[in-house]
Structure formats: C-alpha cells, structure tokens
PDB file of C-alpha atoms in Angstrom:
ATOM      1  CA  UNK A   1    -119.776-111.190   8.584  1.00  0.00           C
ATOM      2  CA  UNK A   2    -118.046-108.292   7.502  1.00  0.00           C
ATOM      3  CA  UNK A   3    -115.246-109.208   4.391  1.00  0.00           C
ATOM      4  CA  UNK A   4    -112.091-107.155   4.321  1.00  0.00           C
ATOM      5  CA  UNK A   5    -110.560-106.262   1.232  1.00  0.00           C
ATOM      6  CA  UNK A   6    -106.829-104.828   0.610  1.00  0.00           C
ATOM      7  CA  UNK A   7    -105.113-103.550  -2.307  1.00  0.00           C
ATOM      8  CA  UNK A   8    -102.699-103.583  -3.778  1.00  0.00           C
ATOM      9  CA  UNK A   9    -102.252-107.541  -2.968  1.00  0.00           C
ATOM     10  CA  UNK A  10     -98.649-107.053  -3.919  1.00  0.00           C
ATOM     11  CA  UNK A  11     -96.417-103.471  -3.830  1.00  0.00           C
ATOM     12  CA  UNK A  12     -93.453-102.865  -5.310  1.00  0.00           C
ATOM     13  CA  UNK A  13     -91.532-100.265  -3.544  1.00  0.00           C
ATOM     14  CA  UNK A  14     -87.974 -99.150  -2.754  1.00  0.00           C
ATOM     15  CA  UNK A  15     -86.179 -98.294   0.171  1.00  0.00           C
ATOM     16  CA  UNK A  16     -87.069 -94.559   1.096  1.00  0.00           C
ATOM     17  CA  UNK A  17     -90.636 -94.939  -0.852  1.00  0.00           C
ATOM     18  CA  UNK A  18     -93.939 -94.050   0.649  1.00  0.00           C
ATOM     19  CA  UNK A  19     -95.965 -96.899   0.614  1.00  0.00           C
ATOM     20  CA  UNK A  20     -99.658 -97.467   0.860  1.00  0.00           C
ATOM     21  CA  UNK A  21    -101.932-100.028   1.511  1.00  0.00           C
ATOM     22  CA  UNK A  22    -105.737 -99.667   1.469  1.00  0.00           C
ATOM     23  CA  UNK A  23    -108.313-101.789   3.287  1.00  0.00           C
ATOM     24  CA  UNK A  24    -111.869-101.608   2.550  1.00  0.00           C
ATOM     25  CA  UNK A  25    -114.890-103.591   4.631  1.00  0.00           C
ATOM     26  CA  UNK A  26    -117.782-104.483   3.036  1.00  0.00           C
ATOM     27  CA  UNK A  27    -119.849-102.212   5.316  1.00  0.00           C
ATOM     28  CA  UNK A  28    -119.501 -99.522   7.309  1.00  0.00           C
ATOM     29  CA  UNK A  29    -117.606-100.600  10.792  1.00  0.00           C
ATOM     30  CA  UNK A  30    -115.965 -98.437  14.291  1.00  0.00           C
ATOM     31  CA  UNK A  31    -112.645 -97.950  13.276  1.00  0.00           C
ATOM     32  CA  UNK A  32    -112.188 -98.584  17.054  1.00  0.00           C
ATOM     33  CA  UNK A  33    -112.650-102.318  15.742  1.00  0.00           C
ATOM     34  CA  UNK A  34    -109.634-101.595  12.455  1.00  0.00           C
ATOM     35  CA  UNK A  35    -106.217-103.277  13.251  1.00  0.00           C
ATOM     36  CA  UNK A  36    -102.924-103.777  11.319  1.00  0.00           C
ATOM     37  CA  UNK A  37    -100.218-106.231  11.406  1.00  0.00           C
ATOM     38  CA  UNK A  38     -97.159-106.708  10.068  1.00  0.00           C
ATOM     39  CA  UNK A  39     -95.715-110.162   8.854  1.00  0.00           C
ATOM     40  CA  UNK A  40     -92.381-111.344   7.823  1.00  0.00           C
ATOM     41  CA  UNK A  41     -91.603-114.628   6.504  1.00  0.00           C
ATOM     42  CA  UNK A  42     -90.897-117.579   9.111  1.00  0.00           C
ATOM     43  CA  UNK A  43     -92.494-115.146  11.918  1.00  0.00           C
ATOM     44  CA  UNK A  44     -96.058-115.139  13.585  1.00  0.00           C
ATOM     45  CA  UNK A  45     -98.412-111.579  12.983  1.00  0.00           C
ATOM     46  CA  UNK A  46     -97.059-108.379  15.394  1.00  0.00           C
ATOM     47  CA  UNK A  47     -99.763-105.860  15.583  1.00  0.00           C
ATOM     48  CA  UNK A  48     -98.762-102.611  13.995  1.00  0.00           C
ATOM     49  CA  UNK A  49    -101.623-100.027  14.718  1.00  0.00           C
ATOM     50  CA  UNK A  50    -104.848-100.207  16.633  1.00  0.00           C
ATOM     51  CA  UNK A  51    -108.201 -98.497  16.504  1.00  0.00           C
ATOM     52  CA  UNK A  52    -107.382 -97.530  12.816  1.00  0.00           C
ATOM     53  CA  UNK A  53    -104.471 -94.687  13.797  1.00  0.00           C
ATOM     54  CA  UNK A  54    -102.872 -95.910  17.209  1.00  0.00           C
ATOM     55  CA  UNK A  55     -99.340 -97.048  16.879  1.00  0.00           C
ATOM     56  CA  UNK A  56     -98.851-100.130  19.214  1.00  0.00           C
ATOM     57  CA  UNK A  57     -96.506-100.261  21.874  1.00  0.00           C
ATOM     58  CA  UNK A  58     -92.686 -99.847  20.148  1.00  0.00           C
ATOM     59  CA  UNK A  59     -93.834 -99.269  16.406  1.00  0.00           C
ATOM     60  CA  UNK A  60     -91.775 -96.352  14.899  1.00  0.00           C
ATOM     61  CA  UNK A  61     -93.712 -93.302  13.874  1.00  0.00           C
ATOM     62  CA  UNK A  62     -93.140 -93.794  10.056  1.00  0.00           C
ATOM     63  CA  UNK A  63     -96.494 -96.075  10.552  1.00  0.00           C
ATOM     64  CA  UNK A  64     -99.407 -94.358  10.271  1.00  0.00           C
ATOM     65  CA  UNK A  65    -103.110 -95.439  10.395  1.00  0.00           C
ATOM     66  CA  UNK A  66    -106.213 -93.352   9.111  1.00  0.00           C
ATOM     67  CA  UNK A  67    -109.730 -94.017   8.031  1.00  0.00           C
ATOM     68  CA  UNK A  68    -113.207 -94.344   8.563  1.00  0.00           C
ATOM     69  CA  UNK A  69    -116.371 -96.559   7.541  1.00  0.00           C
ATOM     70  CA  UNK A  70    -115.725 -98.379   5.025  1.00  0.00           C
ATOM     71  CA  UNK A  71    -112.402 -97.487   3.962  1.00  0.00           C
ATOM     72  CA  UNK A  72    -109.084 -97.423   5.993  1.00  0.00           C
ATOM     73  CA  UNK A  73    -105.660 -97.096   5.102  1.00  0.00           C
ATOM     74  CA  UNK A  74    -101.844 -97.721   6.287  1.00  0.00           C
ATOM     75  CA  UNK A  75     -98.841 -95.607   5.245  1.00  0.00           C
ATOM     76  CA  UNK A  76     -95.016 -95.962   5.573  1.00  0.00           C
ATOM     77  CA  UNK A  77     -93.868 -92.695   5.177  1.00  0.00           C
ATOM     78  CA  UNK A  78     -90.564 -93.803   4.708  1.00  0.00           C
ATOM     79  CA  UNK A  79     -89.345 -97.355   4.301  1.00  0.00           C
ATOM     80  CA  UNK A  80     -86.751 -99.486   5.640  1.00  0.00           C
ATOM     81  CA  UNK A  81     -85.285-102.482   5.216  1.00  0.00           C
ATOM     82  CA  UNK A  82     -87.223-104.140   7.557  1.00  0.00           C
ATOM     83  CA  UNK A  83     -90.757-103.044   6.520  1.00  0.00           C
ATOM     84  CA  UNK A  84     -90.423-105.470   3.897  1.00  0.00           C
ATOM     85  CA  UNK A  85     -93.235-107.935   4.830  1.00  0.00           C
ATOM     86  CA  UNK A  86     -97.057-108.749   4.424  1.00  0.00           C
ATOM     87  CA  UNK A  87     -99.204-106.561   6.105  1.00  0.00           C
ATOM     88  CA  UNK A  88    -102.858-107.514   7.089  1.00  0.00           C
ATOM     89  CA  UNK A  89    -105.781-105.332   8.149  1.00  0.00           C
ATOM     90  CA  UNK A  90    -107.984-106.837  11.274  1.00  0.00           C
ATOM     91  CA  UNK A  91    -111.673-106.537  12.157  1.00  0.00           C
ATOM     92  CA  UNK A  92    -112.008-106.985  16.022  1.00  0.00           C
ATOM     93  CA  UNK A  93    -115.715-108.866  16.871  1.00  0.00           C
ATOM     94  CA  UNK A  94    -117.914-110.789  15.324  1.00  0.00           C
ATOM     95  CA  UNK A  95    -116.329-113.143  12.984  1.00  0.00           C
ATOM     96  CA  UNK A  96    -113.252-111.346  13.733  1.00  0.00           C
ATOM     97  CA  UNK A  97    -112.622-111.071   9.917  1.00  0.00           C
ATOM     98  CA  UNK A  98    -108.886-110.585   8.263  1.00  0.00           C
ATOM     99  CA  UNK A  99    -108.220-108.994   4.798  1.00  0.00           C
ATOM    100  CA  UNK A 100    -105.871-111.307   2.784  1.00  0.00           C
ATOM    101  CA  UNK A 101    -102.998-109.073   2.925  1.00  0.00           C
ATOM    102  CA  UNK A 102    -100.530-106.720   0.950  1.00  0.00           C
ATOM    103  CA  UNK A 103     -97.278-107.859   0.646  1.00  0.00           C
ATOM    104  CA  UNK A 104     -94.594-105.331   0.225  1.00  0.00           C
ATOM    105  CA  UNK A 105     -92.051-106.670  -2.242  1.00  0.00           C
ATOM    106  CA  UNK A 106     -88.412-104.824  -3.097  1.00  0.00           C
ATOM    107  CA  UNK A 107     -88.437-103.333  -6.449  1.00  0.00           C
TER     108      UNK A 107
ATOM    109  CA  UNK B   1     -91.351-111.363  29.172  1.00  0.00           C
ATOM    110  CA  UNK B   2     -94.627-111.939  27.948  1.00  0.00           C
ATOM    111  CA  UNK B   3     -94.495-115.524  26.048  1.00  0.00           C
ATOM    112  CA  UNK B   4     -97.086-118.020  24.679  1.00  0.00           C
ATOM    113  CA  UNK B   5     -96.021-121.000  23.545  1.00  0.00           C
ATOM    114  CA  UNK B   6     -98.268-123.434  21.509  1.00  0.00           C
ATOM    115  CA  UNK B   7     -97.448-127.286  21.316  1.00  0.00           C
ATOM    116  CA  UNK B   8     -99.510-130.306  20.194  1.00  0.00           C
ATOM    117  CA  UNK B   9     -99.543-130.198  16.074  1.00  0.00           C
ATOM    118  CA  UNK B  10     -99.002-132.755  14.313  1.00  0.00           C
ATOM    119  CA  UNK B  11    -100.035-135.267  11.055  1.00  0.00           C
ATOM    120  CA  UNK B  12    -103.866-136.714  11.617  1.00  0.00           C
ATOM    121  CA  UNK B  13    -106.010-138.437   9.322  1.00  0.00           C
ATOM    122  CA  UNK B  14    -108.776-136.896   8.416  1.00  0.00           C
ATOM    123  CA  UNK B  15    -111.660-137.548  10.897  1.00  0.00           C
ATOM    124  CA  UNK B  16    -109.072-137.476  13.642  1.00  0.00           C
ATOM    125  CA  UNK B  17    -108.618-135.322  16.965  1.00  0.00           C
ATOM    126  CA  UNK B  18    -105.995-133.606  18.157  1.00  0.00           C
ATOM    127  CA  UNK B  19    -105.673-131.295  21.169  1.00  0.00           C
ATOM    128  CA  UNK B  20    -103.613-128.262  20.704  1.00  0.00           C
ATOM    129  CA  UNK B  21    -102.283-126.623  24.002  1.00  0.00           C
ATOM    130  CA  UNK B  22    -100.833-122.657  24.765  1.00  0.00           C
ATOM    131  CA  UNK B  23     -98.855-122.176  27.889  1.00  0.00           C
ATOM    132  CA  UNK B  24     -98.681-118.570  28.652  1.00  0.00           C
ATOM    133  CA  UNK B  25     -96.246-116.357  30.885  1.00  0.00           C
ATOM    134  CA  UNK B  26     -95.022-112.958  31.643  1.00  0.00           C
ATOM    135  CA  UNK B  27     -98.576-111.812  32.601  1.00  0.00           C
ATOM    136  CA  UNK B  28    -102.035-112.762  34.612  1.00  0.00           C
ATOM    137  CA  UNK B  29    -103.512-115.180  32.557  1.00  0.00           C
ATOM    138  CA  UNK B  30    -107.170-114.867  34.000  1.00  0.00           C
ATOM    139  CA  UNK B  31    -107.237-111.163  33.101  1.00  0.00           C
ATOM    140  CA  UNK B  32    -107.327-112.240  29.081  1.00  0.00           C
ATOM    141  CA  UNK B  33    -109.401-113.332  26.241  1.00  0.00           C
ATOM    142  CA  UNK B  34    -107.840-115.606  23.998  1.00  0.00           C
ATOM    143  CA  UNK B  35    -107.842-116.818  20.562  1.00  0.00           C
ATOM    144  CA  UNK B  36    -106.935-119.262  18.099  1.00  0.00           C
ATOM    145  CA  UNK B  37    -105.514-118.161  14.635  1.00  0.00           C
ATOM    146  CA  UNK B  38    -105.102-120.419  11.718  1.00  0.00           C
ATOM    147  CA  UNK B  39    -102.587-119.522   8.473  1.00  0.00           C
ATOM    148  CA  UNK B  40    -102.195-121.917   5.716  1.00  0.00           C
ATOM    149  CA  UNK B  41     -98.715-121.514   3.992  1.00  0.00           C
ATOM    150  CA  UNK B  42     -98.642-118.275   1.766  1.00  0.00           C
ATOM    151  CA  UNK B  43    -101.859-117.535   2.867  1.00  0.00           C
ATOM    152  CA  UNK B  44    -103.732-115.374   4.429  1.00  0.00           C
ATOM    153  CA  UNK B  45    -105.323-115.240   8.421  1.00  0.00           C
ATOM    154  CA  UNK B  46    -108.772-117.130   9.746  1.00  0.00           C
ATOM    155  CA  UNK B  47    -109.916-116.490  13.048  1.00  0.00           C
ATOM    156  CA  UNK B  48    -111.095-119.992  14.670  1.00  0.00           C
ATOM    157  CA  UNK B  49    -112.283-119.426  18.212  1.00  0.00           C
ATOM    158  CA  UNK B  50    -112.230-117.052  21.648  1.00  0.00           C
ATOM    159  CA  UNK B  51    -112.845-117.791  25.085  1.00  0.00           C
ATOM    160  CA  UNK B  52    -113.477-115.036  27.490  1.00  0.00           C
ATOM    161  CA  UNK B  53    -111.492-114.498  30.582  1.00  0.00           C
ATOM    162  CA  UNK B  54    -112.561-115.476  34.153  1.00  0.00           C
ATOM    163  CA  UNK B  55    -114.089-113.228  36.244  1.00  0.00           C
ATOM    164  CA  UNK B  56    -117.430-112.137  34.322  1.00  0.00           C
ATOM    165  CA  UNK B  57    -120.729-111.955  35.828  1.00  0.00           C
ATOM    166  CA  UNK B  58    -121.359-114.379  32.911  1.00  0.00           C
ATOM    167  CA  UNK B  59    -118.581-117.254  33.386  1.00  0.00           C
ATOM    168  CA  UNK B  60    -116.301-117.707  30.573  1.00  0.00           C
ATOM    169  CA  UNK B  61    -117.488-117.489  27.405  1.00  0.00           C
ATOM    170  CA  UNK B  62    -116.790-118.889  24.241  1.00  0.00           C
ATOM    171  CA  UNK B  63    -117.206-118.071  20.545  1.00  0.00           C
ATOM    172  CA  UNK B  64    -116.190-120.201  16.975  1.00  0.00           C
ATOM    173  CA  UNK B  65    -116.144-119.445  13.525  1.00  0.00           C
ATOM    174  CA  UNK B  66    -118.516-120.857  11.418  1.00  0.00           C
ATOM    175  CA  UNK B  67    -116.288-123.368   9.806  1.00  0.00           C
ATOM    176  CA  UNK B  68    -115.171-125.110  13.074  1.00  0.00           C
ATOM    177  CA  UNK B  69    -118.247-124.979  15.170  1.00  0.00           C
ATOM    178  CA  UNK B  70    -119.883-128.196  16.865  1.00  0.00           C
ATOM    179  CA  UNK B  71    -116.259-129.815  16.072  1.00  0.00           C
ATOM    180  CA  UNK B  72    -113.293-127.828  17.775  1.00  0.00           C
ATOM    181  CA  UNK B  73    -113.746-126.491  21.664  1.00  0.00           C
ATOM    182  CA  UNK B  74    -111.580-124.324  23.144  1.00  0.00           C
ATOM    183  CA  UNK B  75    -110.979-124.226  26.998  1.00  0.00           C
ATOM    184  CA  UNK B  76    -108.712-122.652  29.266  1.00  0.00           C
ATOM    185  CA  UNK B  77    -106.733-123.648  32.964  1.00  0.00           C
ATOM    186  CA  UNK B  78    -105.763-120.686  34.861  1.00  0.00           C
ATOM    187  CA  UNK B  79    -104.296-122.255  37.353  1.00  0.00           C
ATOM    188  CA  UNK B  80    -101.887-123.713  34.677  1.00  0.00           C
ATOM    189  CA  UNK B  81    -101.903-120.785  32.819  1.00  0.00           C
ATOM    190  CA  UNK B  82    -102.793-122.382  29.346  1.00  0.00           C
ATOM    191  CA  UNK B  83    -105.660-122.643  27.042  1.00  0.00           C
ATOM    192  CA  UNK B  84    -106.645-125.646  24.795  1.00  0.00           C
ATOM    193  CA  UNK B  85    -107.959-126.112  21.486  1.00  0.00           C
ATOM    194  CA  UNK B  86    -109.327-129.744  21.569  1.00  0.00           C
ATOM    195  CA  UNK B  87    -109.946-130.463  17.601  1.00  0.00           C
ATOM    196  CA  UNK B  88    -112.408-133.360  16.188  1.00  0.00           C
ATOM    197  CA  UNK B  89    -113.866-134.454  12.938  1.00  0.00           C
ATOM    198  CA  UNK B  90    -111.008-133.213  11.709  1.00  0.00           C
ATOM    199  CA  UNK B  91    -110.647-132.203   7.744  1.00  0.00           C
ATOM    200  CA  UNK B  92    -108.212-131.356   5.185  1.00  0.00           C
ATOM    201  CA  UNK B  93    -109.092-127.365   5.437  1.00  0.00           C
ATOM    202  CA  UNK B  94    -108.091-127.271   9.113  1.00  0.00           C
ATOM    203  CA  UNK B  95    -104.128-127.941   7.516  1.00  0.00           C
ATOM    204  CA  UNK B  96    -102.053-125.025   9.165  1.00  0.00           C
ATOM    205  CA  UNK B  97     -99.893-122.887  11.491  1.00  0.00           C
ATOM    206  CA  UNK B  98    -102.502-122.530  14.211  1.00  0.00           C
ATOM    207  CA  UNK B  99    -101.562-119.215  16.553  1.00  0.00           C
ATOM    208  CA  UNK B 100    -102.782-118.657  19.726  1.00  0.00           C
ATOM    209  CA  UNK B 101    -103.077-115.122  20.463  1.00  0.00           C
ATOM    210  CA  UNK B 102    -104.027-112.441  23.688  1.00  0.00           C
ATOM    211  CA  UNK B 103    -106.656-110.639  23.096  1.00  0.00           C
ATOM    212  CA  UNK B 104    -105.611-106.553  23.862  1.00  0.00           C
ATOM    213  CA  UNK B 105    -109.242-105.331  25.471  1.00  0.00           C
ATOM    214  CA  UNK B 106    -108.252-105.576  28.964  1.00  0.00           C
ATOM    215  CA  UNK B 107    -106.397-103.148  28.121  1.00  0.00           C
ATOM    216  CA  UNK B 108    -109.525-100.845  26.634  1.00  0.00           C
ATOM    217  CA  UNK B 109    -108.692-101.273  23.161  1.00  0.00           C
ATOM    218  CA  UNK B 110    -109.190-103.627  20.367  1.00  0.00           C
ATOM    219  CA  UNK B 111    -106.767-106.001  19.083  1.00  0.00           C
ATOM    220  CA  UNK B 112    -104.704-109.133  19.131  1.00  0.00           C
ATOM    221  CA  UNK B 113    -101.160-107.636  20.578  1.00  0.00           C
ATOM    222  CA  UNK B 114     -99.584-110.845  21.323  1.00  0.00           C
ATOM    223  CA  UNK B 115     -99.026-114.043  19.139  1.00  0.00           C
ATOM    224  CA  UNK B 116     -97.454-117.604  19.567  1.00  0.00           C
ATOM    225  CA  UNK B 117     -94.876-118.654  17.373  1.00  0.00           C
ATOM    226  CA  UNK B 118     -97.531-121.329  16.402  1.00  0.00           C
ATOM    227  CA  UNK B 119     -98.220-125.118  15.942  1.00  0.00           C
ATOM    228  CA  UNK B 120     -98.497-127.055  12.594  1.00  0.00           C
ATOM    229  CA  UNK B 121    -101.280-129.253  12.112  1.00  0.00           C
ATOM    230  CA  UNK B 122    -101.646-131.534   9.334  1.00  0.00           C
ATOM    231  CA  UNK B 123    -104.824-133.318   8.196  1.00  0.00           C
ATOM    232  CA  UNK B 124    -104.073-135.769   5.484  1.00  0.00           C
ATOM    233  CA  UNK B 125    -104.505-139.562   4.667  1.00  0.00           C
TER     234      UNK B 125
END
C-alpha cells in the first residue's frame, strides 16, 4: 500500500501569500495516479487537480500541480479568501491511499 | 446537474448492519465506477470500497480495503441508478461521514471528480 505524506499539516498564510503544500509517497508512483482536493468545513472533498498538474474542470489557474515519483507538490500562487480550507493529496489504485491533509489556516 | 445523494446512516450497536444507499443523477450511471469514502470528524480520508461499472468483458467488479473486507459489500442497480454499501459486523472504527463518490476514468483520467454530501454512521453501544 503506498502511504502518503503532506507537510506542512497546518499553514499559516495570508491573503495574497503563495502557499505550498508538499506530498510525498512512500515509493515511487505515475503521477498520472496523484490527485488533489480541496476541503472546507461542513462540505464533502472537490477535486482540485488531476494527474499531478491538470486543473479540474472550473478550478482557477492560481492552482497549480507539479511533481514526480515520490514527491509532488500544490501551489496557490495567490490566495483568496476562499482557498482557506484542508487540502488532501490522492493516490488513484490499489488501496487508493489519501495523505492526511494540510490545512490552510489565516494568519 | 450531476447529483449523488447518500441516505441510510444512522446510530448501530456495534455488531450491527446497516445498508447505506447513493442515488445518482445528471449522468449514465452504468458508464461509472464508484466508491465509498469514509471521514471521521477532523480527520482525514479512507477509501472503503469500488465497484466497477457494467459493461466489462469481466462483469462488475469489486474491490475493499483491508479494514472492511469479508464484512461490508458494495453493489450497484442501474436500472435505479444507485449503488449500496450493505455494512455488517459493524465496529466502533467504521464511526463517520461515509461519501460516495464517481470515479473520473471514463473519462481517461484518474480521479474521484464527484462527491456526495455524505451519510453519518454511528457505531456505539
């Protein structure tokens, strides 16, 4: 089973900040397999990026996926508001294994 | 609009069954794999079980996580449009929202792109 594991589990970030969050399997995987999703509180998952760097349908381009192997990452260029939320990264097959998430806190 | 809505949570004691159910719209059903997601409170996401659409050479197929196996089944109607997740021998560490989810590959790529707003399911004496 392959383990994902993100840091930071908790970022403190501002409005405007670039933020990053890092994922990193516990062996090498396809990052045609590496998801992202977004959370906010009360809500259910909404899938963020695909196949490590593919923005899903209606996700604004301040998302951005890259990566490889082991370790993959997601960046918010720029963040609003409404970015504020945990974020989880996704391996598809197998065990279809989640990391335990970030969550992006205000500062 | 695409919508899946899960119903059939609930308190149990532990030991106890329950059958969750997922009515889906907005889409052809058969086309899909589906899973089942559980999230305890504050935490994070476990993936419990898939079932394969219709229309393999194969039949529908099924797969569980380790934790649930021999104890939870999942199924699916097309004609209704709605998969099951019939849950026995139930235990404390099955508490949670439980998700059900469509699977993105018939689409040709690899994901979970659209989620329930979930069912609560409570194991507890």
């Amino acid at each position: 089973e392959i383990v994902l594991a993100q840091s930071p589990g908790t970022l403190s970030v501002s409005p405007g900040d670039r933020a990053t969050l890092s994922c990193r399997a516990s062996q090498s995987v396809s990052g045609a397999y590496l998801a992202w999703y977004q959370q906010k509180p009360g809500q259910a998952p909404r899938l963020l990026m695909y196949a490590a760097s593919r923005r899903a349908t209606g996700i604004p381009d301040r998302f951005s996926g890259s990566g490889s192997g082991t370790d993959f990452t997601l960046t918010i260029s720029s963040l609003e508001p409404e970015d504020f939320a945990v974020y989880f990264c996704h391996h598809y097959g197998g065990a279809y294994s989640f990391g335990q998430g970030t969550k992006l806190d205000l500062k | 609009e695409v919508q899946l809505v899960e119903s059939g949570g609930g308190l149990v004691q532990p030991g106890g069954s329950l059958r969750l159910s997922c009515a889906v719209s907005g889409f052809t059903f058969s086309n899909f794999w589906m899973h089942w997601v559980r999230q305890v409170p504050g935490q994070g996401l476990v993936w419990v079980s898939r079932i394969s659409s219709d229309g393999t050479s194969d039949g529908i197929s099924t797969t569980y996580a380790d934790s649930v196996r021999g104890r939870f089944t999942v199924s699916r109607d097309n004609a209704k449009s709605t998969v099951y997740l019939q849950m026995n021998s139930l235990r404390a560490e099955d508490t949670g929202t439980y998700y059900c989810v469509r699977d993105a590959s018939w689409f040709g790529y690899y994901g979970m792109d659209v989620w329930g707003q979930g069912t609560t399911v409570i194991v507890s004496s």
